[in-house]
PDB file of N, CA and C in Angstrom:
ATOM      1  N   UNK A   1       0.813  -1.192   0.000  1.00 86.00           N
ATOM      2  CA  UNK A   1       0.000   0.000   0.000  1.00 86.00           C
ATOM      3  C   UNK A   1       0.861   1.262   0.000  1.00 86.00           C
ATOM      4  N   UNK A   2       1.791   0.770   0.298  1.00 89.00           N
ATOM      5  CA  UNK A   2       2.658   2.680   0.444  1.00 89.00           C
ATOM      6  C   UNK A   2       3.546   2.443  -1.161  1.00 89.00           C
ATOM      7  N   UNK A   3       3.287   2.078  -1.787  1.00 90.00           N
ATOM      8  CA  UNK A   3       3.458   2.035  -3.683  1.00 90.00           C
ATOM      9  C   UNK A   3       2.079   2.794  -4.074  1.00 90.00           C
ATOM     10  N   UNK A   4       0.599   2.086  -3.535  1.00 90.00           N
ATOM     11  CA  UNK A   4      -0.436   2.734  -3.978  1.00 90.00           C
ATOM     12  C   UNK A   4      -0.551   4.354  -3.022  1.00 90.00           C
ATOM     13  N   UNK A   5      -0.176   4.482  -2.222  1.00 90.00           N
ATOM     14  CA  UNK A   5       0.304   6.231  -1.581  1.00 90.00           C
ATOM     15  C   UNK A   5       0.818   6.729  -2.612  1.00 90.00           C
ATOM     16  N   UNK A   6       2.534   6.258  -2.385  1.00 91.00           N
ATOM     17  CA  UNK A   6       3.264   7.089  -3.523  1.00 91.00           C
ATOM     18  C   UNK A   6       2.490   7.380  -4.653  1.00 91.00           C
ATOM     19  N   UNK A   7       2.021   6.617  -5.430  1.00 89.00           N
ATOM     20  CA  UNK A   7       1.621   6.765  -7.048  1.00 89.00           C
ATOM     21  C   UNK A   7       0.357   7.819  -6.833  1.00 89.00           C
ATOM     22  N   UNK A   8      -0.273   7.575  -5.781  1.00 88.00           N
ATOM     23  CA  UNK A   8      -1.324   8.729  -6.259  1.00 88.00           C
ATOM     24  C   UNK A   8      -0.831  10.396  -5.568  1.00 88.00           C
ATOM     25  N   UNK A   9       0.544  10.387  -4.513  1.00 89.00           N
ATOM     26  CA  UNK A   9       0.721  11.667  -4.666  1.00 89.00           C
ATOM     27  C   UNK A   9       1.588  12.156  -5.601  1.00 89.00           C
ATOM     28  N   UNK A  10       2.103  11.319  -6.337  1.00 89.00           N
ATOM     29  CA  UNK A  10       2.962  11.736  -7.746  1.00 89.00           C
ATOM     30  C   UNK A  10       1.906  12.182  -8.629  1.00 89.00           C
ATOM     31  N   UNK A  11       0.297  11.380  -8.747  1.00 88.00           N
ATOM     32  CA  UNK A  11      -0.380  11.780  -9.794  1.00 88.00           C
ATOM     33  C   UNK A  11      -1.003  13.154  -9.592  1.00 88.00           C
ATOM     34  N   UNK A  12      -1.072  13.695  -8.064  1.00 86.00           N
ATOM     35  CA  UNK A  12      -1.347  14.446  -7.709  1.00 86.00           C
ATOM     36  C   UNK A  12      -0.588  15.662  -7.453  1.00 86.00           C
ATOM     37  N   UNK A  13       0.671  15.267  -7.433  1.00 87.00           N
ATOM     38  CA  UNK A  13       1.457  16.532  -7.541  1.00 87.00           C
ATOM     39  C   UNK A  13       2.292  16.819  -8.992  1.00 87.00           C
ATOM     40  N   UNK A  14       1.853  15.772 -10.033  1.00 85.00           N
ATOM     41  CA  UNK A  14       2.620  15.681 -11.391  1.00 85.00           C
ATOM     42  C   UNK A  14       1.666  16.139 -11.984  1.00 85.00           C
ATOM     43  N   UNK A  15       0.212  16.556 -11.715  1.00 78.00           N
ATOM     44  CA  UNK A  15      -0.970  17.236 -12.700  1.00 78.00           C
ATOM     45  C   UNK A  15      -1.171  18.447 -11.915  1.00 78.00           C
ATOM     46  N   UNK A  16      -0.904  18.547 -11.101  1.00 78.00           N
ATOM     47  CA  UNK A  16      -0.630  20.401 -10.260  1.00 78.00           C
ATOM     48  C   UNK A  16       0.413  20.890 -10.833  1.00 78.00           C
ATOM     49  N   UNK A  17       1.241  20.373 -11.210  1.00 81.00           N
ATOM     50  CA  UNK A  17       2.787  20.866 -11.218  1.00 81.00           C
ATOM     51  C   UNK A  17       3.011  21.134 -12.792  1.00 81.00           C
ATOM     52  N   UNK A  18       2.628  19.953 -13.375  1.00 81.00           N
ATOM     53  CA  UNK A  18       3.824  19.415 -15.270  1.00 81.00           C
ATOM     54  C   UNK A  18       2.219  19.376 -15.949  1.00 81.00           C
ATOM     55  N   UNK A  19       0.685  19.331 -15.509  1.00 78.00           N
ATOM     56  CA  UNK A  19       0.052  19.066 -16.121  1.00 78.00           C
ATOM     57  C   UNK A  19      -0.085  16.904 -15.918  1.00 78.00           C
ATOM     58  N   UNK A  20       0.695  16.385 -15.724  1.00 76.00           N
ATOM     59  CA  UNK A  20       0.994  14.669 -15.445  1.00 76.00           C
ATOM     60  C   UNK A  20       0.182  13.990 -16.801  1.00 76.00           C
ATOM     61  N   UNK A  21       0.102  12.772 -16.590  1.00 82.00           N
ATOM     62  CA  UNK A  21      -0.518  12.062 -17.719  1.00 82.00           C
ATOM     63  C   UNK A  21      -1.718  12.465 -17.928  1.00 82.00           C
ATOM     64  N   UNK A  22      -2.442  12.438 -16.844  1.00 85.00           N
ATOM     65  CA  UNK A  22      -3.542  12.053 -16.951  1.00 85.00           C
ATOM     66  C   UNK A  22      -4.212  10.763 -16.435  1.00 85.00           C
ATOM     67  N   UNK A  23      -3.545  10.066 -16.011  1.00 87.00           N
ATOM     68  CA  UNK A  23      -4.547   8.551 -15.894  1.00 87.00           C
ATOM     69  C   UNK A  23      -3.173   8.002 -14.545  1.00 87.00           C
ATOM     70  N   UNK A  24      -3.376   7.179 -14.230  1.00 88.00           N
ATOM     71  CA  UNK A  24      -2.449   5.984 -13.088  1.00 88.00           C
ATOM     72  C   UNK A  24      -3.200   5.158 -13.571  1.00 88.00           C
ATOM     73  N   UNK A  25      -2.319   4.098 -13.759  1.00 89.00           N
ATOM     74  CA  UNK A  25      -2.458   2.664 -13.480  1.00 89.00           C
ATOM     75  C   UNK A  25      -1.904   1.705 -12.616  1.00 89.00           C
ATOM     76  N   UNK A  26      -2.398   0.684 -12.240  1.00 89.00           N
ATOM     77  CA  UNK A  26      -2.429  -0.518 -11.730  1.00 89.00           C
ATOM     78  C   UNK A  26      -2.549  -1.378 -11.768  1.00 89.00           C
ATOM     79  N   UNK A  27      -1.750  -2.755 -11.708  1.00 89.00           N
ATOM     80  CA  UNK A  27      -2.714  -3.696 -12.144  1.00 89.00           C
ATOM     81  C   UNK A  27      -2.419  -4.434 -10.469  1.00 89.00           C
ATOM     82  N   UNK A  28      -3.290  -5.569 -10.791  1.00 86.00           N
ATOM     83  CA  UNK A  28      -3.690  -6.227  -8.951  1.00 86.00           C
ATOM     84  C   UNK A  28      -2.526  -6.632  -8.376  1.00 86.00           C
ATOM     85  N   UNK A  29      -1.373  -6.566  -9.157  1.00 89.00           N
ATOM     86  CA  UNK A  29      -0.341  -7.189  -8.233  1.00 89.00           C
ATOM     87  C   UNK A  29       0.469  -6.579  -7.261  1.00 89.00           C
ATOM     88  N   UNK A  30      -0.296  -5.055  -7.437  1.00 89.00           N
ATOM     89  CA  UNK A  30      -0.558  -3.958  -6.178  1.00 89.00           C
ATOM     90  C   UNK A  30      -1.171  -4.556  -4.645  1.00 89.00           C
ATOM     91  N   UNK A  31      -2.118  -4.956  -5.134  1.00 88.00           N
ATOM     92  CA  UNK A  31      -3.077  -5.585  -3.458  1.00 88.00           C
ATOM     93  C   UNK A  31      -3.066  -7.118  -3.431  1.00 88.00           C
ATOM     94  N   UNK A  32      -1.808  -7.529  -3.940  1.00 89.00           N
ATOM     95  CA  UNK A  32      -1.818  -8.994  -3.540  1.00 89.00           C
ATOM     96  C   UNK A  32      -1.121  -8.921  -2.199  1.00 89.00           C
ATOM     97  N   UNK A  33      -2.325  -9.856  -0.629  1.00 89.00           N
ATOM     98  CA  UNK A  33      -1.944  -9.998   0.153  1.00 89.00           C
ATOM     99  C   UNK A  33      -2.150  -8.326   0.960  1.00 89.00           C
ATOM    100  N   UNK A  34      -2.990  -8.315   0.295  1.00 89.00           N
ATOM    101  CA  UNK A  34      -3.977  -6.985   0.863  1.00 89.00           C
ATOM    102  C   UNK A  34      -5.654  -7.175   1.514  1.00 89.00           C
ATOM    103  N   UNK A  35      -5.615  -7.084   2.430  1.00 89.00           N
ATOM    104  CA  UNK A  35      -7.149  -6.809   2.823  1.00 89.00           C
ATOM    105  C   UNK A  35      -7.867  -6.821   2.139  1.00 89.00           C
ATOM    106  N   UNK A  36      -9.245  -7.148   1.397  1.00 88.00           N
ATOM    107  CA  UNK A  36      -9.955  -6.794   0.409  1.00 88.00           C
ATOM    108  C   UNK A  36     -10.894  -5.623   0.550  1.00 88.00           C
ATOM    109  N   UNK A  37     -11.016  -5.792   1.989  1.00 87.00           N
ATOM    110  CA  UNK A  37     -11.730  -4.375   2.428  1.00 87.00           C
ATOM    111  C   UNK A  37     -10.560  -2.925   2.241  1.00 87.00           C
ATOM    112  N   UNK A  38      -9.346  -3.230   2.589  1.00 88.00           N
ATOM    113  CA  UNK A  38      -8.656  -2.026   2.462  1.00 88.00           C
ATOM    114  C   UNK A  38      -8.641  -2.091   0.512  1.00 88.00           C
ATOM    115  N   UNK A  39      -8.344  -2.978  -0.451  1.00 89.00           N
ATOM    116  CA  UNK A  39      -8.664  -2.760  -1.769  1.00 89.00           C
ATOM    117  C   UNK A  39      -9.682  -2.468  -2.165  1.00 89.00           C
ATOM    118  N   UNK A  40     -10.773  -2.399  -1.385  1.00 88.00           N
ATOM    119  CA  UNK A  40     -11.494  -1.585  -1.898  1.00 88.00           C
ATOM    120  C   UNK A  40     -11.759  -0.166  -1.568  1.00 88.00           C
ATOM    121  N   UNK A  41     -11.367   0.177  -0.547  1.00 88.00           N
ATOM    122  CA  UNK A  41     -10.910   1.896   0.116  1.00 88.00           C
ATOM    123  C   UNK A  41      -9.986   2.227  -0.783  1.00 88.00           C
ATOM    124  N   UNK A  42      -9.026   1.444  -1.134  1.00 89.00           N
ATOM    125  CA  UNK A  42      -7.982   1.812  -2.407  1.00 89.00           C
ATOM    126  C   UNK A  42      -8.366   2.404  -3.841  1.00 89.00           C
ATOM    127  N   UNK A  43      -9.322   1.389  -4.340  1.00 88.00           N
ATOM    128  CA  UNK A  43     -10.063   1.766  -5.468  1.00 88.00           C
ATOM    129  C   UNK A  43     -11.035   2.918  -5.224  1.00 88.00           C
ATOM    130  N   UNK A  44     -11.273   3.044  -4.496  1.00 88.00           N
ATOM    131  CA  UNK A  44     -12.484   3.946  -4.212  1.00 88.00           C
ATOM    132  C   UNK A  44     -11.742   5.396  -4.098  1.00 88.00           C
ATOM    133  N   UNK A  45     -10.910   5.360  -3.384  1.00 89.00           N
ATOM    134  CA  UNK A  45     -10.033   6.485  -3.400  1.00 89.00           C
ATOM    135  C   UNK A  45      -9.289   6.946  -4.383  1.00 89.00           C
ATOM    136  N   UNK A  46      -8.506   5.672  -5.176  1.00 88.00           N
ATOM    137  CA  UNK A  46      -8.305   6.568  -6.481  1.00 88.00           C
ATOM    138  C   UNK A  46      -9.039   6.787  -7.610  1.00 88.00           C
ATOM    139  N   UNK A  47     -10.295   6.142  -7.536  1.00 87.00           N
ATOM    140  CA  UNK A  47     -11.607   6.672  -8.386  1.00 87.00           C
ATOM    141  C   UNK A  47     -12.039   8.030  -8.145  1.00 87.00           C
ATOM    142  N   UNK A  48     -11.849   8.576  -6.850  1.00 87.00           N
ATOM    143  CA  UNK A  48     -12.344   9.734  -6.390  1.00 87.00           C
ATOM    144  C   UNK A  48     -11.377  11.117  -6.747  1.00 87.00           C
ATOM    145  N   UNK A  49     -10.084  10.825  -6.746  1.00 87.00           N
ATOM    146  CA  UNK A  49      -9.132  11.552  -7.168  1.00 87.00           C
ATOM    147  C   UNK A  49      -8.699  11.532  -8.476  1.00 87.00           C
ATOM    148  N   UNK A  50      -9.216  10.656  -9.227  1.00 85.00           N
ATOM    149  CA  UNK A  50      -8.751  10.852 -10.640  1.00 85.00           C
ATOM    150  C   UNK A  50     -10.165  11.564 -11.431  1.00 85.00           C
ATOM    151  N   UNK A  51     -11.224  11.487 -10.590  1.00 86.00           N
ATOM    152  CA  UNK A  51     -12.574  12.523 -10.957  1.00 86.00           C
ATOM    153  C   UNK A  51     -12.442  13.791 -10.424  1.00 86.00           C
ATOM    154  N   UNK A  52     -11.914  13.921  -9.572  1.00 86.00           N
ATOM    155  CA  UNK A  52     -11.582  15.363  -8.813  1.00 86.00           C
ATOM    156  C   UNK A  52     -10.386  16.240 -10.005  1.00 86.00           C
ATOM    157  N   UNK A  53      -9.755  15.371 -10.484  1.00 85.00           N
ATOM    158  CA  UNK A  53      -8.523  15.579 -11.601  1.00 85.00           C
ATOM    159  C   UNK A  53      -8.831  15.526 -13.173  1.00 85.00           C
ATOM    160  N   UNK A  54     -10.198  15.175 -13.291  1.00 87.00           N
ATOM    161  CA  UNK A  54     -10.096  14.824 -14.649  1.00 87.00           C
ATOM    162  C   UNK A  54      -9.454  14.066 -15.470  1.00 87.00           C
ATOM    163  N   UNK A  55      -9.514  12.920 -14.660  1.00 87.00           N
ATOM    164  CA  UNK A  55      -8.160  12.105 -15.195  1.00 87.00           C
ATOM    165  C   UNK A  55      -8.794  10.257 -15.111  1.00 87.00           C
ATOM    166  N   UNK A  56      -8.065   9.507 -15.492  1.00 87.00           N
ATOM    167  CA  UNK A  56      -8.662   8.115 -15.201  1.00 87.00           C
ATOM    168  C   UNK A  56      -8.026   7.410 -14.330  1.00 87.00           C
ATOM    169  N   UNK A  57      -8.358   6.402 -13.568  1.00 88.00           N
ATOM    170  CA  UNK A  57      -7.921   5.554 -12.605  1.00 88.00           C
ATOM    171  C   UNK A  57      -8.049   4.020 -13.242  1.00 88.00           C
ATOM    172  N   UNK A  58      -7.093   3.472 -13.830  1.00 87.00           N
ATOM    173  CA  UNK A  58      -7.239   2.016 -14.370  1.00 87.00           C
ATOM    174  C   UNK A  58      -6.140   1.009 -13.591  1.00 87.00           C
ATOM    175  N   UNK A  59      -7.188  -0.222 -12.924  1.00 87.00           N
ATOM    176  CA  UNK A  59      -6.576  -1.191 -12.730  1.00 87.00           C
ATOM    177  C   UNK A  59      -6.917  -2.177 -13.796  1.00 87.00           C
ATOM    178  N   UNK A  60      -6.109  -2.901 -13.584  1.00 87.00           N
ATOM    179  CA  UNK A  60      -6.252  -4.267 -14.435  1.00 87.00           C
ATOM    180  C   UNK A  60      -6.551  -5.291 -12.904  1.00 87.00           C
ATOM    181  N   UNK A  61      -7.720  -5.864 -12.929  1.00 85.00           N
ATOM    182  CA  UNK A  61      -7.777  -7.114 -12.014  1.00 85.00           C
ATOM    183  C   UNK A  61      -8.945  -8.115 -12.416  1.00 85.00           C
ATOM    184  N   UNK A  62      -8.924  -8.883 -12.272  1.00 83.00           N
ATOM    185  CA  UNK A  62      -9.894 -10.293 -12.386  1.00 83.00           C
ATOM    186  C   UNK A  62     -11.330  -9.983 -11.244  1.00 83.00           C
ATOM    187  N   UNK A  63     -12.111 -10.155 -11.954  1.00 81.00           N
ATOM    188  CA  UNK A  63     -13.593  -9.890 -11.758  1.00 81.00           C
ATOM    189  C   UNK A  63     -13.726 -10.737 -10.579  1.00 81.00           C
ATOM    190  N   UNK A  64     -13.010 -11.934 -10.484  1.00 83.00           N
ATOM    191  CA  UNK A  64     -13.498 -12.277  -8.892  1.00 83.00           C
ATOM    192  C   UNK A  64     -12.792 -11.926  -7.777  1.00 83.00           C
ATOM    193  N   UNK A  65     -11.339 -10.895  -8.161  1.00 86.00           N
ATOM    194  CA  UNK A  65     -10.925 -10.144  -6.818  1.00 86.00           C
ATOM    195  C   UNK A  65     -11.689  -8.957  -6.647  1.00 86.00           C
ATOM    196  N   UNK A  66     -12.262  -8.224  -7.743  1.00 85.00           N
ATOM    197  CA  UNK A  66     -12.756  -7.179  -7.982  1.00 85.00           C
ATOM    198  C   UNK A  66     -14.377  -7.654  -7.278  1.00 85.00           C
ATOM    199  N   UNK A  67     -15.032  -8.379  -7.510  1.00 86.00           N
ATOM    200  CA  UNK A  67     -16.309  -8.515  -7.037  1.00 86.00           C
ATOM    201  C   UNK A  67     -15.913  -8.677  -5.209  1.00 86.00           C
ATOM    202  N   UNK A  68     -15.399  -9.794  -4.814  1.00 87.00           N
ATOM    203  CA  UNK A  68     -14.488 -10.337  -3.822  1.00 87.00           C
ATOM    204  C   UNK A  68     -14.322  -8.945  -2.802  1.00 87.00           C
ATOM    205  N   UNK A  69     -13.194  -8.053  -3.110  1.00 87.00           N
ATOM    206  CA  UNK A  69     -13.612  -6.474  -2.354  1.00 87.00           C
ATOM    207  C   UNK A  69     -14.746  -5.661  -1.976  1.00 87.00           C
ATOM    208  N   UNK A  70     -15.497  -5.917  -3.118  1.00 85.00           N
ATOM    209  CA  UNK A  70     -16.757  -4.988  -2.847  1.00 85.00           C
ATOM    210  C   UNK A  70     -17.635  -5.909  -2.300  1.00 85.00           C
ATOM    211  N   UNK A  71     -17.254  -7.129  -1.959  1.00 88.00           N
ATOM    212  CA  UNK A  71     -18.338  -7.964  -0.532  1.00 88.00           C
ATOM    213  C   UNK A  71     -17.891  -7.678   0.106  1.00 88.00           C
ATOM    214  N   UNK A  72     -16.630  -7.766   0.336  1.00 87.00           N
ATOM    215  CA  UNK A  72     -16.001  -7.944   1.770  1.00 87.00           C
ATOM    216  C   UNK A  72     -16.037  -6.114   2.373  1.00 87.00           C
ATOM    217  N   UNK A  73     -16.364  -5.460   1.643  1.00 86.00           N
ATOM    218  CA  UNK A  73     -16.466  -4.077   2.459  1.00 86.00           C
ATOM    219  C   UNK A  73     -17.679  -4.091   2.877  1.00 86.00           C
ATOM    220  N   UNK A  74     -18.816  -4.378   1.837  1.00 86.00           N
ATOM    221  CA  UNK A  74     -20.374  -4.517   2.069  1.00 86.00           C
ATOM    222  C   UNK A  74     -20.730  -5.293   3.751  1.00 86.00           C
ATOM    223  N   UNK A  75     -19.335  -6.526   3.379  1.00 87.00           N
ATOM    224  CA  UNK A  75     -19.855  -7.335   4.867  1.00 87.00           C
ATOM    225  C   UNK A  75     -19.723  -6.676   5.802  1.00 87.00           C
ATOM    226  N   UNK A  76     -18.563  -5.573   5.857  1.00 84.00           N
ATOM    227  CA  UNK A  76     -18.266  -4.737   6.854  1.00 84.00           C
ATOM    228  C   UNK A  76     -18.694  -3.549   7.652  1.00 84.00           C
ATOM    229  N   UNK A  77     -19.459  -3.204   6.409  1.00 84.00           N
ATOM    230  CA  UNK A  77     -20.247  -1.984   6.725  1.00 84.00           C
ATOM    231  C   UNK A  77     -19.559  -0.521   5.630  1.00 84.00           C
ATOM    232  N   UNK A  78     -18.861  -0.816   4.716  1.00 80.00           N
ATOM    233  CA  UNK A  78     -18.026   0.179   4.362  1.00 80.00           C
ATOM    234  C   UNK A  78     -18.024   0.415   3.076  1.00 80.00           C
ATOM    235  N   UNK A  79     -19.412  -0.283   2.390  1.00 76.00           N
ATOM    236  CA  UNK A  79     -19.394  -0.965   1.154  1.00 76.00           C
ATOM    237  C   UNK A  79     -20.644   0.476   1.016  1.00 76.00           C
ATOM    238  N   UNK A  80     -20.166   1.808   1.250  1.00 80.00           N
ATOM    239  CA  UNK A  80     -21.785   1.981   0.713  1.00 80.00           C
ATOM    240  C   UNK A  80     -21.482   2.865  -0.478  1.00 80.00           C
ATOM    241  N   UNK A  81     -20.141   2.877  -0.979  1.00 82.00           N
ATOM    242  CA  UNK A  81     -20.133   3.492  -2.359  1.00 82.00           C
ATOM    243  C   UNK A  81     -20.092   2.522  -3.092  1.00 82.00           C
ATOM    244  N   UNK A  82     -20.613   1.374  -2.904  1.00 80.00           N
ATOM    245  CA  UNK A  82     -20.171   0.477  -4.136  1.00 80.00           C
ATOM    246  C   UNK A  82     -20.407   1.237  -5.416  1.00 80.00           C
ATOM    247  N   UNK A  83     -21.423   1.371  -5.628  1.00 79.00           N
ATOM    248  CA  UNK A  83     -22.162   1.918  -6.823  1.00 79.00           C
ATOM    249  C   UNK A  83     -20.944   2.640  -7.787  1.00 79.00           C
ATOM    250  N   UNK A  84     -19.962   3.729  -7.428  1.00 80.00           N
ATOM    251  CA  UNK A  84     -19.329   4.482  -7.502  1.00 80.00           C
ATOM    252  C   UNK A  84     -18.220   3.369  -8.829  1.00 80.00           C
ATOM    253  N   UNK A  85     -17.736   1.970  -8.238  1.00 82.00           N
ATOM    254  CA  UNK A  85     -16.773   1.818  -8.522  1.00 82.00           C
ATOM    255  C   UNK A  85     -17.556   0.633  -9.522  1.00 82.00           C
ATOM    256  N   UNK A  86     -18.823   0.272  -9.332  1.00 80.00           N
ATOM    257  CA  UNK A  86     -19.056  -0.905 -10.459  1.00 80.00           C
ATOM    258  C   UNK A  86     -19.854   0.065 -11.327  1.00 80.00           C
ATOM    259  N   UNK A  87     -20.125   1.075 -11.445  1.00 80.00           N
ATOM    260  CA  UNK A  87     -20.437   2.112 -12.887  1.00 80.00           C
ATOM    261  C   UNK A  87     -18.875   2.282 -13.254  1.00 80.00           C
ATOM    262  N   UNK A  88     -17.974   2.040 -12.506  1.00 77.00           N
ATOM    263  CA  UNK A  88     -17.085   2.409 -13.770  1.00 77.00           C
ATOM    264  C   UNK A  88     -16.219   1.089 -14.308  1.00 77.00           C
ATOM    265  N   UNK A  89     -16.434   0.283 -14.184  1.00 77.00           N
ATOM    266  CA  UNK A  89     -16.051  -0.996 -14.421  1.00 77.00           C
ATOM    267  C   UNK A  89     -16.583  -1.448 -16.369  1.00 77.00           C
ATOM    268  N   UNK A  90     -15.432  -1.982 -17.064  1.00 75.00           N
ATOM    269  CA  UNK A  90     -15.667  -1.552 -18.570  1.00 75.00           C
ATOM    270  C   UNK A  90     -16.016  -2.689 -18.901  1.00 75.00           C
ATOM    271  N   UNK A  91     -17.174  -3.352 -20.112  1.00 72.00           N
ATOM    272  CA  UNK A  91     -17.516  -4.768 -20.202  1.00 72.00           C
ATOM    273  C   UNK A  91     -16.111  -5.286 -21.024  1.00 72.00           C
ATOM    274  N   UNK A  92     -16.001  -6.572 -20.642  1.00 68.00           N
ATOM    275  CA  UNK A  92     -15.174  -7.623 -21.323  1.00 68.00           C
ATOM    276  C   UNK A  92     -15.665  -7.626 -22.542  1.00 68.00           C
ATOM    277  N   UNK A  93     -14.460  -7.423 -23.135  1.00 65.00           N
ATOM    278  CA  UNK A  93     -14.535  -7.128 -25.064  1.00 65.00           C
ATOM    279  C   UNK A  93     -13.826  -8.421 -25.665  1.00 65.00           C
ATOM    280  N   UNK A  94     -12.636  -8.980 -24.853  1.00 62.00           N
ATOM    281  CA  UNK A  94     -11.854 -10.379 -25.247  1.00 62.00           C
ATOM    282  C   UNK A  94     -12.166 -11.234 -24.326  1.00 62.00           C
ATOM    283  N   UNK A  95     -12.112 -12.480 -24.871  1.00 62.00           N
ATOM    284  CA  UNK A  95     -12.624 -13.658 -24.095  1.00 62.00           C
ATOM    285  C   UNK A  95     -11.753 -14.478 -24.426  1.00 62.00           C
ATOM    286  N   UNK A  96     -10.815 -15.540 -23.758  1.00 63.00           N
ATOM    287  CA  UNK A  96     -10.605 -16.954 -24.084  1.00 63.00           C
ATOM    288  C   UNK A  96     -11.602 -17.790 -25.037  1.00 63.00           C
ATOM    289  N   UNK A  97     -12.657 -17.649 -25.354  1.00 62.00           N
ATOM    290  CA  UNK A  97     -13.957 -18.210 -25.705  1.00 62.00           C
ATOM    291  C   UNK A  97     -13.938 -18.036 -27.129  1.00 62.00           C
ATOM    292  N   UNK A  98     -13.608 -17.342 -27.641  1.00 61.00           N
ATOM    293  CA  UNK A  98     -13.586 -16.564 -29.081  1.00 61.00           C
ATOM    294  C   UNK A  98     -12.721 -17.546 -30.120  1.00 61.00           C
ATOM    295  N   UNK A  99     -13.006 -17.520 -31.249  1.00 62.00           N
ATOM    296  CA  UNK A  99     -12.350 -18.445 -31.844  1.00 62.00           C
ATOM    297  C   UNK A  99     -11.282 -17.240 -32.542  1.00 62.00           C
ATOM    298  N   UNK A 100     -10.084 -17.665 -32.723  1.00 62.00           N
ATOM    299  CA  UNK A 100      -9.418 -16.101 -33.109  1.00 62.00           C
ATOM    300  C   UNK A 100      -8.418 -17.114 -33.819  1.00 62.00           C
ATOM    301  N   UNK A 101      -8.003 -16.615 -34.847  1.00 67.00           N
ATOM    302  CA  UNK A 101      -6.755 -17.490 -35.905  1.00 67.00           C
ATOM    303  C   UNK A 101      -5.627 -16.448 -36.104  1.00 67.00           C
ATOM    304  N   UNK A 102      -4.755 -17.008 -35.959  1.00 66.00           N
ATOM    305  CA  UNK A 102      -3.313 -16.087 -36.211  1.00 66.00           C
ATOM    306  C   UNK A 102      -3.173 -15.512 -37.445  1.00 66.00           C
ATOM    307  N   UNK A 103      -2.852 -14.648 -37.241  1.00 66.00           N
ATOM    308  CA  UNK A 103      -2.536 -13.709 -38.345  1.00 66.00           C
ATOM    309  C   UNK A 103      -0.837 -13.397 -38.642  1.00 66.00           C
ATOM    310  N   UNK A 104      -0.126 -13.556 -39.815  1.00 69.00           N
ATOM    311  CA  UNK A 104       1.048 -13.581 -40.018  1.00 69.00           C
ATOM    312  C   UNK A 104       1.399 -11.880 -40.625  1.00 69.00           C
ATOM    313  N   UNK A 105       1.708 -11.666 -40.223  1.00 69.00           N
ATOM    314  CA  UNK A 105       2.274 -10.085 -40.566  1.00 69.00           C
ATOM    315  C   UNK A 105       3.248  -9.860 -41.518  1.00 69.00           C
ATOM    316  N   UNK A 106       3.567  -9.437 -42.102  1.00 74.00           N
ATOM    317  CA  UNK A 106       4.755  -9.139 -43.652  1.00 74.00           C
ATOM    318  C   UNK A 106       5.437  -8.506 -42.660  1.00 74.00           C
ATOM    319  N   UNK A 107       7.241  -9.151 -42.690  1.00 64.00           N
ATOM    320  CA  UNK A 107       8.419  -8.614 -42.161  1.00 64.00           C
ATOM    321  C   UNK A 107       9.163  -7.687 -42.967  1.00 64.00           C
TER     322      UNK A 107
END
């Protein structure tokens, strides 16, 4: 968690300062061996600051750690923004499921 600190006061002092990207990313191998209740105070928080910024907040994580957090805060009592973080959640566009054939590219 003090990687997910750092990165959001860099994003926060690199878009005050230089203008910054625009966006932080993450992917879950941030909150492995993290609380799921504190990953989801995580997400929630940098959802809130990258809207305050005009900016995007993207993790990359698997729908059952991602669902998985937002119980385990709900169980807790802490779950009451869920709403906040599954409106911004983007539908699955690739699937394992798909029949897809290689394509050879001209070298």
């Amino acid at each position: 968690m003090k990687i997910f600190c750092f990165d959001s006061m860099l994003y926060e002092v690199t878009g005050e300062r230089l203008g910054g990207p625009g966006f932080l990313a993450h992917d879950s191998h941030l909150f492995d061996g993290v609380d799921k209740r504190q990953v989801y105070l995580a997400m929630l928080f940098g959802a809130k600051v990258a809207e305050r910024k005009h900016g995007q907040y993207i993790i990359a994580m698997n729908s059952d750690e991602f669902s998985g957090s937002l119980d385990a805060a709900e169980a807790s009592g802490k779950g009451a923004e869920r709403h906040v973080l599954e409106n911004a959640v983007m539908e699955v566009r690739l699937t394992d499921h798909e029949n897809r054939r290689p394509v050879r590219l001209p070298v």
